[in-house]
Short mmCIF file of C-alpha atoms and ligand atoms in Angstrom, two decimals:
data_model
loop_
_atom_site.label_atom_id
_atom_site.label_comp_id
_atom_site.label_asym_id
_atom_site.label_seq_id
_atom_site.Cartn_x
_atom_site.Cartn_y
_atom_site.Cartn_z
CA MET A 913 41.05 17.36 -56.46
CA ASP A 914 38.30 14.88 -56.24
CA SER A 915 35.34 14.75 -58.69
CA THR A 916 33.23 16.91 -56.59
CA THR A 917 35.39 19.90 -56.69
CA ARG A 918 36.75 19.51 -60.27
CA ARG A 919 35.61 22.27 -62.49
CA SER A 920 35.73 20.33 -65.52
CA TRP A 921 35.55 16.55 -66.43
CA ALA A 922 37.01 14.11 -68.87
CA GLU A 923 36.26 10.72 -69.87
CA PRO A 924 37.21 7.92 -67.27
CA PHE A 925 39.75 6.16 -69.48
CA LYS A 926 42.74 6.70 -71.65
CA ILE A 927 43.59 5.44 -75.12
CA LYS A 928 45.82 2.34 -75.47
CA MET A 929 45.32 1.60 -79.12
CA VAL A 930 44.55 3.73 -82.24
CA GLU A 931 42.97 3.33 -85.49
CA PRO A 932 44.09 5.67 -88.29
CA ILE A 933 41.47 7.61 -90.23
CA ARG A 934 41.72 9.78 -93.28
CA VAL A 935 39.96 12.74 -94.90
CA MET A 936 39.41 12.48 -98.49
CA SER A 937 39.20 15.36 -101.10
CA ARG A 938 35.71 16.80 -101.97
CA ALA A 939 35.95 15.31 -105.45
CA GLU A 940 36.58 11.78 -104.08
CA ARG A 941 33.60 12.19 -101.71
CA GLU A 942 31.49 13.38 -104.53
CA ARG A 943 32.31 10.25 -106.54
CA ALA A 944 31.70 8.02 -103.45
CA ILE A 945 28.44 9.33 -102.69
CA GLY A 946 27.21 9.16 -106.30
CA GLU A 947 28.50 5.50 -106.41
CA ALA A 948 26.48 4.81 -103.08
CA GLY A 949 23.27 6.13 -104.66
CA PHE A 950 23.25 9.03 -102.18
CA ASN A 951 22.62 6.52 -99.15
CA THR A 952 25.32 6.45 -96.42
CA PHE A 953 24.77 2.86 -95.68
CA LEU A 954 26.32 2.16 -99.06
CA LEU A 955 29.44 3.99 -98.45
CA LYS A 956 32.56 1.99 -98.00
CA SER A 957 33.92 2.93 -94.43
CA ASP A 958 37.33 3.58 -95.87
CA ASP A 959 35.73 6.59 -97.71
CA VAL A 960 34.42 7.97 -94.27
CA TYR A 961 36.30 10.40 -92.00
CA ILE A 962 33.94 10.45 -88.89
CA ASP A 963 31.74 7.77 -88.82
CA LEU A 964 28.47 8.54 -86.93
CA LEU A 965 26.22 6.33 -88.97
CA THR A 966 25.52 4.42 -85.71
CA ASP A 967 26.52 3.68 -82.17
CA SER A 968 25.59 0.19 -82.73
CA GLY A 969 28.42 -2.34 -82.72
CA THR A 970 30.97 0.45 -83.04
CA SER A 971 32.09 0.75 -79.47
CA ALA A 972 35.77 0.57 -78.39
CA MET A 973 36.10 -2.38 -76.01
CA SER A 974 38.11 -1.99 -72.75
CA ASP A 975 41.25 -3.66 -71.81
CA TYR A 976 39.09 -5.93 -69.50
CA GLN A 977 36.67 -7.01 -72.27
CA TRP A 978 39.58 -7.75 -74.51
CA ALA A 979 41.17 -9.78 -71.64
CA GLY A 980 38.01 -11.66 -71.34
CA MET A 981 38.18 -12.45 -74.92
CA MET A 982 41.04 -14.62 -74.40
CA LEU A 983 39.12 -16.48 -71.94
CA GLY A 984 36.59 -17.62 -74.36
CA ASP A 985 35.23 -21.21 -73.63
CA GLU A 986 34.27 -22.39 -77.19
CA ALA A 987 32.54 -25.59 -76.07
CA TYR A 988 29.47 -26.26 -78.18
CA ALA A 989 27.24 -26.60 -75.10
CA GLY A 990 27.53 -25.15 -71.47
CA SER A 991 30.19 -22.62 -72.19
CA ARG A 992 31.16 -21.16 -69.02
CA ASN A 993 30.96 -17.54 -70.64
CA PHE A 994 27.34 -18.24 -71.02
CA TYR A 995 26.94 -18.80 -67.34
CA HIS A 996 28.89 -15.51 -66.73
CA LEU A 997 26.73 -13.82 -69.18
CA GLU A 998 23.71 -15.05 -67.37
CA GLU A 999 25.04 -14.03 -64.06
CA ALA A 1000 25.52 -10.34 -65.34
CA VAL A 1001 21.92 -10.20 -66.64
CA ARG A 1002 20.48 -11.47 -63.44
CA LYS A 1003 22.64 -9.19 -61.55
CA TYR A 1004 22.24 -5.82 -63.48
CA TYR A 1005 19.03 -6.20 -65.27
CA GLY A 1006 17.29 -8.49 -62.88
CA TYR A 1007 15.78 -11.02 -65.35
CA LYS A 1008 15.54 -14.87 -64.44
CA TYR A 1009 16.20 -16.52 -67.79
CA ILE A 1010 17.88 -15.69 -70.90
CA VAL A 1011 18.74 -16.79 -74.36
CA PRO A 1012 21.74 -15.40 -76.10
CA THR A 1013 21.18 -14.18 -79.68
CA HIS A 1014 23.57 -12.82 -82.42
CA GLN A 1015 22.08 -9.28 -81.97
CA GLY A 1016 19.01 -7.50 -80.99
CA ARG A 1017 16.79 -8.31 -84.12
CA ALA A 1018 17.33 -12.07 -83.49
CA ALA A 1019 15.84 -11.51 -79.82
CA GLU A 1020 13.00 -9.62 -81.60
CA HIS A 1021 12.56 -12.49 -84.02
CA ILE A 1022 12.37 -15.07 -81.48
CA LEU A 1023 9.95 -12.98 -79.14
CA SER A 1024 7.54 -12.05 -81.89
CA ARG A 1025 7.29 -15.57 -83.06
CA ILE A 1026 6.34 -16.98 -79.68
CA ALA A 1027 4.29 -14.29 -78.36
CA ILE A 1028 2.35 -12.49 -81.25
CA LYS A 1029 -0.84 -14.29 -83.15
CA PRO A 1030 -1.98 -12.91 -86.44
CA GLY A 1031 -4.56 -10.02 -85.88
CA ASP A 1032 -2.83 -9.03 -82.54
CA TYR A 1033 -1.92 -5.49 -81.72
CA VAL A 1034 1.61 -4.38 -80.20
CA PRO A 1035 1.45 -0.97 -78.52
CA GLY A 1036 4.76 0.88 -78.11
CA ASN A 1037 6.38 4.07 -77.36
CA MET A 1038 7.18 4.83 -80.92
CA TYR A 1039 8.21 2.15 -83.61
CA PHE A 1040 11.73 1.03 -84.40
CA THR A 1041 12.47 -0.50 -87.68
CA THR A 1042 13.65 -3.87 -87.04
CA THR A 1043 11.24 -4.34 -83.93
CA ARG A 1044 8.14 -3.35 -85.84
CA LEU A 1045 9.09 -5.37 -88.78
CA HIS A 1046 9.36 -8.53 -86.82
CA GLN A 1047 5.98 -7.70 -85.24
CA GLU A 1048 4.47 -7.42 -88.46
CA LEU A 1049 6.10 -10.45 -89.91
CA ALA A 1050 4.48 -12.41 -87.13
CA GLY A 1051 0.96 -11.09 -87.97
CA GLY A 1052 0.83 -8.14 -85.55
CA THR A 1053 0.04 -4.36 -86.02
CA PHE A 1054 2.18 -1.98 -84.29
CA GLU A 1055 0.31 0.89 -82.53
CA ASP A 1056 1.99 4.04 -81.37
CA VAL A 1057 1.16 5.06 -77.90
CA ILE A 1058 3.93 7.68 -77.17
CA ILE A 1059 2.93 10.99 -75.93
CA ASP A 1060 2.46 13.67 -78.64
CA GLU A 1061 5.39 15.70 -77.56
CA ALA A 1062 7.60 13.04 -78.90
CA HIS A 1063 6.76 13.70 -82.54
CA ASP A 1064 7.44 17.43 -81.94
CA PRO A 1065 11.22 18.12 -82.43
CA THR A 1066 11.04 21.50 -80.72
CA SER A 1067 9.22 20.05 -77.36
CA VAL A 1068 11.46 20.17 -74.42
CA HIS A 1069 9.63 17.61 -72.37
CA PRO A 1070 12.18 15.91 -70.19
CA PHE A 1071 10.67 12.37 -70.96
CA LYS A 1072 9.53 12.53 -74.45
CA GLY A 1073 9.74 8.72 -74.40
CA ASN A 1074 6.82 8.37 -72.06
CA VAL A 1075 3.81 6.52 -72.91
CA ASP A 1076 0.53 8.29 -73.14
CA LEU A 1077 -1.64 6.12 -70.93
CA ASP A 1078 -4.99 7.19 -72.28
CA LYS A 1079 -3.80 6.07 -75.88
CA LEU A 1080 -2.77 2.76 -74.35
CA GLU A 1081 -5.93 2.24 -72.31
CA SER A 1082 -8.24 2.99 -75.33
CA LEU A 1083 -6.37 0.66 -77.48
CA ILE A 1084 -6.81 -2.10 -74.81
CA LYS A 1085 -10.73 -1.26 -74.78
CA ARG A 1086 -10.95 -1.09 -78.57
CA VAL A 1087 -9.37 -4.48 -79.41
CA GLY A 1088 -9.55 -6.19 -76.03
CA PRO A 1089 -6.51 -7.33 -73.85
CA GLU A 1090 -6.38 -10.77 -75.23
CA ARG A 1091 -5.23 -9.49 -78.69
CA ILE A 1092 -2.54 -7.42 -77.06
CA PRO A 1093 0.46 -9.97 -76.27
CA TYR A 1094 2.85 -7.29 -74.62
CA VAL A 1095 3.50 -3.42 -74.59
CA SER A 1096 6.78 -2.79 -76.49
CA LEU A 1097 8.67 -0.35 -74.11
CA ALA A 1098 11.81 1.37 -75.52
CA ALA A 1099 14.30 2.99 -73.27
CA THR A 1100 15.58 5.46 -74.72
CA VAL A 1101 13.44 5.93 -77.81
CA ASN A 1102 15.76 5.82 -80.80
CA MET A 1103 13.26 7.15 -83.28
CA ALA A 1104 12.13 10.05 -81.04
CA GLY A 1105 15.63 11.29 -80.80
CA GLY A 1106 17.04 9.26 -78.03
CA GLN A 1107 14.55 10.40 -75.62
CA PRO A 1108 14.12 8.87 -72.19
CA ILE A 1109 10.96 7.28 -70.39
CA SER A 1110 10.34 8.18 -66.77
CA LEU A 1111 10.28 5.62 -63.98
CA ALA A 1112 6.97 7.19 -62.81
CA ASN A 1113 5.54 6.57 -66.31
CA MET A 1114 6.84 2.98 -66.57
CA ARG A 1115 5.34 2.33 -63.10
CA ALA A 1116 2.09 3.66 -64.41
CA VAL A 1117 2.36 1.56 -67.48
CA ARG A 1118 2.97 -1.65 -65.06
CA GLU A 1119 -0.28 -0.70 -62.87
CA LEU A 1120 -2.37 -0.38 -66.00
CA THR A 1121 -1.09 -3.49 -67.83
CA ASN A 1122 -1.32 -5.60 -64.55
CA ARG A 1123 -5.11 -4.62 -64.52
CA TYR A 1124 -5.61 -6.08 -67.91
CA GLY A 1125 -3.22 -8.97 -67.51
CA ILE A 1126 -0.75 -7.51 -70.33
CA ARG A 1127 3.07 -8.17 -70.20
CA VAL A 1128 5.55 -5.67 -70.80
CA ILE A 1129 8.52 -6.21 -72.68
CA LEU A 1130 11.52 -3.61 -72.60
CA ASP A 1131 13.65 -2.94 -75.50
CA ALA A 1132 16.98 -2.60 -73.15
CA ALA A 1133 19.54 -1.68 -75.95
CA ARG A 1134 19.88 1.95 -74.36
CA ALA A 1135 18.28 1.29 -71.13
CA VAL A 1136 21.58 2.36 -69.22
CA GLU A 1137 21.41 5.85 -70.95
CA ASN A 1138 17.77 5.98 -69.93
CA ALA A 1139 18.69 5.25 -66.31
CA TYR A 1140 21.24 7.98 -66.55
CA PHE A 1141 18.55 10.54 -67.58
CA ILE A 1142 16.28 9.54 -64.90
CA GLN A 1143 18.93 10.19 -62.34
CA GLN A 1144 19.62 13.62 -63.82
CA ARG A 1145 15.85 14.55 -64.48
CA GLU A 1146 13.56 12.86 -62.23
CA THR A 1147 12.72 13.97 -58.79
CA GLY A 1148 14.27 11.88 -56.03
CA TYR A 1149 16.94 10.06 -58.00
CA ALA A 1150 19.85 12.58 -58.12
CA GLU A 1151 21.83 10.36 -55.52
CA THR A 1152 20.71 7.05 -56.79
CA PRO A 1153 23.37 4.99 -58.57
CA VAL A 1154 22.41 4.22 -62.29
CA ALA A 1155 22.69 0.50 -61.66
CA THR A 1156 20.05 0.76 -58.83
CA ILE A 1157 17.75 2.76 -61.28
CA LEU A 1158 18.23 0.14 -64.31
CA ARG A 1159 17.10 -2.66 -61.75
CA GLU A 1160 13.97 -0.54 -60.94
CA MET A 1161 13.15 0.06 -64.48
CA CYS A 1162 13.47 -3.61 -65.69
CA GLY A 1163 11.44 -4.57 -62.39
CA TYR A 1164 8.26 -2.78 -64.04
CA THR A 1165 8.76 -5.18 -67.04
CA ASP A 1166 8.38 -9.09 -67.78
CA GLY A 1167 11.39 -9.33 -70.01
CA CYS A 1168 13.60 -7.60 -72.52
CA THR A 1169 15.06 -7.77 -76.09
CA MET A 1170 18.56 -6.71 -75.98
CA SER A 1171 21.06 -5.38 -78.91
CA ALA A 1172 24.25 -5.76 -76.66
CA LYS A 1173 25.91 -3.73 -79.46
CA LYS A 1174 24.73 -0.52 -77.70
CA ASP A 1175 24.96 0.03 -74.05
CA PRO A 1176 26.87 -3.29 -73.28
CA LEU A 1177 29.69 -2.18 -75.27
CA VAL A 1178 30.41 -5.15 -77.73
CA ASN A 1179 30.77 -5.28 -81.51
CA ILE A 1180 28.16 -8.15 -81.70
CA GLY A 1181 25.64 -9.72 -79.54
CA GLY A 1182 22.21 -9.55 -77.71
CA PHE A 1183 19.83 -11.71 -75.76
CA LEU A 1184 16.10 -12.35 -75.01
CA ALA A 1185 15.44 -12.44 -71.34
CA LEU A 1186 12.25 -13.39 -69.59
CA ASN A 1187 10.61 -14.05 -66.26
CA ASP A 1188 8.09 -16.35 -67.42
CA PRO A 1189 9.28 -20.06 -67.31
CA GLU A 1190 6.81 -21.11 -69.96
CA LEU A 1191 7.60 -18.25 -72.49
CA PHE A 1192 11.08 -18.85 -71.88
CA GLU A 1193 10.70 -22.70 -72.74
CA GLU A 1194 9.30 -21.57 -76.00
CA ALA A 1195 12.18 -19.34 -76.60
CA ARG A 1196 14.77 -22.08 -75.98
CA ASN A 1197 12.89 -24.32 -78.36
CA LEU A 1198 13.01 -21.75 -81.34
CA ILE A 1199 16.61 -20.61 -80.51
CA VAL A 1200 18.00 -23.81 -81.81
CA VAL A 1201 16.04 -23.44 -85.04
CA TYR A 1202 17.41 -19.91 -85.95
CA GLU A 1203 20.40 -19.04 -83.69
CA GLY A 1204 22.26 -22.00 -82.13
CA LEU A 1205 22.30 -23.96 -78.90
CA HIS A 1206 20.59 -21.97 -75.93
CA THR A 1207 23.91 -21.57 -74.31
CA TYR A 1208 25.49 -19.61 -77.25
CA GLY A 1209 22.73 -18.49 -79.42
CA GLY A 1210 24.81 -17.66 -82.34
CA LEU A 1211 27.74 -16.19 -80.67
CA ALA A 1212 31.32 -17.49 -79.84
CA GLY A 1213 32.00 -17.99 -76.15
CA ARG A 1214 34.44 -15.10 -76.23
CA ASP A 1215 31.75 -12.70 -77.35
CA MET A 1216 29.53 -13.75 -74.44
CA GLU A 1217 32.41 -13.05 -72.01
CA ALA A 1218 32.82 -9.48 -73.47
CA MET A 1219 29.44 -8.92 -73.35
CA ALA A 1220 29.25 -9.96 -69.65
CA ARG A 1221 32.04 -7.82 -68.92
CA GLY A 1222 30.65 -4.90 -70.91
CA ILE A 1223 27.34 -5.12 -69.13
CA GLU A 1224 29.13 -4.65 -65.73
CA GLU A 1225 31.10 -1.38 -67.14
CA ALA A 1226 28.11 0.02 -68.72
CA VAL A 1227 26.46 0.82 -65.47
CA ASN A 1228 29.65 2.75 -64.09
CA ASP A 1229 28.16 6.13 -63.06
CA ASP A 1230 31.33 7.92 -64.41
CA SER A 1231 31.38 6.10 -67.55
CA ILE A 1232 27.56 6.77 -68.43
CA ARG A 1233 28.03 10.22 -67.54
CA ALA A 1234 31.11 10.70 -69.88
CA ARG A 1235 29.17 8.78 -72.66
CA VAL A 1236 25.80 10.91 -72.56
CA GLY A 1237 28.25 14.05 -71.82
CA GLN A 1238 29.92 13.75 -75.08
CA VAL A 1239 26.68 13.71 -76.93
CA GLU A 1240 25.52 16.48 -74.98
CA TYR A 1241 28.70 18.39 -75.98
CA LEU A 1242 28.00 18.02 -79.70
CA GLY A 1243 24.42 19.08 -79.11
CA ASN A 1244 25.39 22.13 -77.36
CA GLN A 1245 27.88 23.13 -80.17
CA LEU A 1246 25.00 22.72 -82.62
CA LEU A 1247 22.55 24.81 -80.47
CA ALA A 1248 25.29 27.68 -80.34
CA ALA A 1249 25.63 27.62 -84.01
CA ASP A 1250 21.60 28.04 -84.34
CA ALA A 1251 21.37 24.60 -86.33
CA PRO A 1252 18.08 22.87 -85.71
CA ILE A 1253 18.30 20.08 -83.68
CA VAL A 1254 15.76 17.86 -81.72
CA THR A 1255 15.61 18.98 -77.99
CA PRO A 1256 16.19 17.72 -75.34
CA ILE A 1257 19.68 16.32 -76.95
CA GLY A 1258 19.44 12.61 -77.00
CA GLY A 1259 21.29 10.03 -74.98
CA HIS A 1260 23.23 8.24 -77.90
CA ALA A 1261 22.92 10.81 -80.80
CA VAL A 1262 22.26 14.39 -81.78
CA TYR A 1263 19.30 14.57 -84.41
CA LEU A 1264 19.03 17.27 -87.05
CA ASP A 1265 15.81 18.32 -88.10
CA ALA A 1266 15.84 18.06 -91.76
CA ARG A 1267 12.31 19.98 -92.17
CA ARG A 1268 13.93 23.11 -90.56
CA PHE A 1269 17.19 22.80 -92.80
CA TYR A 1270 15.30 22.27 -95.86
CA PRO A 1271 11.67 23.74 -95.75
CA GLN A 1272 11.85 24.10 -99.54
CA LEU A 1273 11.66 20.22 -99.89
CA LYS A 1274 8.45 18.13 -99.70
CA GLN A 1275 8.89 14.96 -97.58
CA ASP A 1276 8.74 12.58 -100.38
CA GLU A 1277 11.82 14.45 -101.77
CA PHE A 1278 13.60 12.80 -98.93
CA PRO A 1279 15.01 15.99 -97.14
CA ALA A 1280 16.86 13.98 -94.44
CA GLN A 1281 18.48 11.59 -96.78
CA MET A 1282 19.66 14.69 -98.82
CA LEU A 1283 20.95 16.17 -95.67
CA ALA A 1284 22.81 13.11 -94.58
CA ALA A 1285 24.56 13.05 -98.16
CA GLN A 1286 25.32 17.12 -97.79
CA LEU A 1287 27.02 16.57 -94.45
CA TYR A 1288 29.26 13.55 -96.08
CA LEU A 1289 29.86 15.87 -99.21
CA ASP A 1290 31.25 18.79 -96.95
CA SER A 1291 33.37 17.01 -94.59
CA GLY A 1292 33.38 13.05 -94.85
CA VAL A 1293 31.21 12.93 -91.84
CA ARG A 1294 28.85 9.81 -92.04
CA SER A 1295 25.16 10.01 -90.47
CA MET A 1296 22.11 8.19 -91.24
CA GLU A 1297 18.59 9.11 -92.30
CA ARG A 1298 15.67 8.89 -89.78
CA GLY A 1299 12.61 9.97 -91.52
CA ILE A 1300 10.30 8.91 -94.58
CA VAL A 1301 12.87 6.46 -95.89
CA SER A 1302 13.36 4.71 -92.50
CA ALA A 1303 9.37 4.70 -91.59
CA GLY A 1304 8.93 2.39 -94.77
CA ARG A 1305 5.60 1.75 -96.22
CA ASP A 1306 2.26 0.70 -94.64
CA PRO A 1307 2.01 -3.02 -95.21
CA GLU A 1308 -1.79 -2.72 -95.78
CA THR A 1309 -1.92 0.16 -98.26
CA GLY A 1310 1.48 0.09 -99.83
CA GLU A 1311 1.74 3.96 -99.23
CA HIS A 1312 4.81 5.58 -97.58
CA HIS A 1313 4.43 6.07 -93.90
CA TYR A 1314 4.81 10.01 -93.43
CA PRO A 1315 6.30 10.32 -89.88
CA LYS A 1316 6.17 13.60 -88.51
CA LEU A 1317 9.94 13.49 -87.50
CA GLU A 1318 12.29 13.87 -90.62
CA LEU A 1319 15.72 13.57 -88.89
CA VAL A 1320 19.38 12.98 -89.54
CA ARG A 1321 21.01 11.10 -86.86
CA LEU A 1322 24.55 11.89 -85.61
CA ALA A 1323 24.96 8.74 -83.37
CA ILE A 1324 28.27 8.72 -81.26
CA PRO A 1325 30.01 5.30 -80.92
CA ARG A 1326 30.98 4.75 -77.16
CA ARG A 1327 34.76 5.64 -76.26
CA VAL A 1328 35.79 6.17 -79.87
CA TYR A 1329 36.07 9.73 -80.85
CA THR A 1330 37.40 12.73 -78.94
CA GLN A 1331 36.21 16.30 -78.35
CA SER A 1332 38.15 17.58 -81.38
CA HIS A 1333 36.18 14.98 -83.51
CA MET A 1334 32.96 16.52 -82.12
CA ASP A 1335 34.31 20.19 -82.85
CA VAL A 1336 34.88 19.06 -86.58
CA VAL A 1337 31.41 17.65 -86.81
CA ALA A 1338 29.87 20.79 -85.48
CA GLU A 1339 31.66 22.98 -87.83
CA SER A 1340 30.48 20.85 -90.68
CA VAL A 1341 26.88 20.85 -89.72
CA ALA A 1342 27.07 24.68 -89.33
CA GLU A 1343 28.51 24.93 -92.84
CA VAL A 1344 25.77 22.65 -94.46
CA TYR A 1345 23.22 24.79 -92.55
CA ARG A 1346 24.53 27.97 -94.11
CA GLN A 1347 24.50 26.21 -97.56
CA ARG A 1348 20.62 25.19 -97.20
CA ARG A 1349 19.12 27.58 -99.44
CA ASP A 1350 20.14 25.97 -102.79
CA VAL A 1351 19.50 22.27 -101.89
CA ARG A 1352 17.33 20.38 -104.07
CA GLY A 1353 15.69 16.97 -103.09
CA LEU A 1354 16.31 13.40 -104.26
CA ARG A 1355 14.33 10.62 -106.31
CA MET A 1356 14.24 7.07 -105.06
CA THR A 1357 15.83 4.90 -107.84
CA PHE A 1358 15.83 1.60 -106.14
CA GLU A 1359 13.68 0.46 -103.12
CA PRO A 1360 14.21 -2.91 -101.32
CA LYS A 1361 11.32 -4.78 -100.00
CA TYR A 1362 12.44 -4.71 -96.31
CA LEU A 1363 14.09 -2.09 -94.15
CA ARG A 1364 14.43 -0.05 -97.20
CA PHE A 1365 16.83 2.43 -95.69
CA PHE A 1366 19.59 0.17 -95.55
CA GLN A 1367 19.85 -0.55 -99.27
CA ALA A 1368 17.70 1.99 -101.14
CA ARG A 1369 19.35 4.17 -103.98
CA PHE A 1370 18.67 7.70 -104.97
CA GLU A 1371 19.67 10.36 -107.40
CA PRO A 1372 19.29 14.22 -107.10
CA LEU A 1373 16.30 15.79 -108.63
CA GLY A 1374 16.78 18.36 -111.32
O1 PLI B 2014 20.93 -3.97 -84.66
P1 PLI B 2014 20.35 -5.03 -83.85
O2 PLI B 2014 19.72 -6.20 -84.51
O3 PLI B 2014 21.57 -5.47 -82.82
O4 PLI B 2014 19.34 -4.22 -82.80
C1 PLI B 2014 18.17 -3.86 -83.38
C2 PLI B 2014 17.59 -2.60 -82.42
C3 PLI B 2014 16.66 -2.91 -81.66
N1 PLI B 2014 16.27 -1.74 -80.82
C4 PLI B 2014 16.83 -0.56 -80.94
C5 PLI B 2014 16.26 0.51 -80.18
C6 PLI B 2014 17.84 -0.39 -81.84
O5 PLI B 2014 18.29 0.88 -81.89
C7 PLI B 2014 18.40 -1.35 -82.74
C8 PLI B 2014 19.32 -1.19 -83.56
N2 PLI B 2014 19.56 -0.01 -83.78
C9 PLI B 2014 20.55 0.42 -84.89
C10 PLI B 2014 21.26 -0.64 -85.65
C11 PLI B 2014 20.82 1.75 -84.77
O6 PLI B 2014 21.89 2.33 -85.61
O7 PLI B 2014 20.32 2.44 -83.96
#
């Protein structure tokens, strides 16, 4: 049978190497989460059974990528692996110039420093933690211009990552185009629940920004997942290969920041890609200050080779279908169990709606933080808070940001877990949902200055 007549489908790979995991007792988990200050980022990985903290840098590499690791050219300058990477980025993303970086936030750092002046505004389709922080550290102010549906966990809009063009244009008119260095466009939108932006919307953003002479920079970490959603949902693209859609998406932008720890299937790496030679020259100047020479940017040659090969694998239609398909499988299990999740199901993760789990908790009692802890206590499944703790504080007023979305993210590493793991996760979420009524909130006992969700500590109220 070929793939068109097959009734069921499976991952387009088989497993060659395994890594043992173990489940601890409830008493051991109670001790571990207490020692971790009720923050899943502070748990030891050895104390975790199924690790859905993040899909970032947690992928399983292929034999093709591992073989490439053996071909690392560790020359300080001009490594051949850099040229392979450059070729892969040009071929699959279409940008002219690249500087490698050790991961995504390093590309954000360099871009923010070369493009943003104090007093500038950076509009974007919802904030991401590190992206916004680098924009703020460079003196910019992030402005959310995503459509309202993105802030509603129950909306089933197929492209909740879309930019609201009226919001964008009124910002341009209010502050003037000269104070907008670029539009920061994410594909897919992590904080909205892994939601895609449509090609029609990207095209419209391009037309609008062209009229005002404003650049568009793509956060391409999960752009392949976005391209897959376009293929599935946008009229006219059902027969178009994901790789072709990806090129069209990038064609509406002037460059990208990339965390290659996502779509490109590597455990470390990233890059900044640009079309403008002058901006690229500035990036090359700064890269040697903060990352390393412009042909390695904080990476080993072997890392760049694995990335070049991962980029090529990621756009394979069967691979991306299996990747998003696994996330969808988990999401559908949770919908069947009536657990409240963000709809539509995201590309890299399923997001639990903590407000609907724990309506008895106020947002500053950290419902999502508590929900992530409860899930760990129930089964050893590790997830991540994506609500008030992640949103941090307003740098002007010092008050908490109070995001509408108070979520727990179950992020699925690529090519790592099986359907049975997903079943275990779904059963555990259903159990935690059954026990929701008696749950009380948390108090923050330690708050770091930057990106507090990583290292903050909590204790249970009452
Ligand atoms: O973790 P980095 O520095 O390689 O990349 C930062 C970064 C940028 N953009 C987006 C959309 C991200 O999701 C992202 C990192 N995400 C992490 C670590 C995550 O768990 O989602």
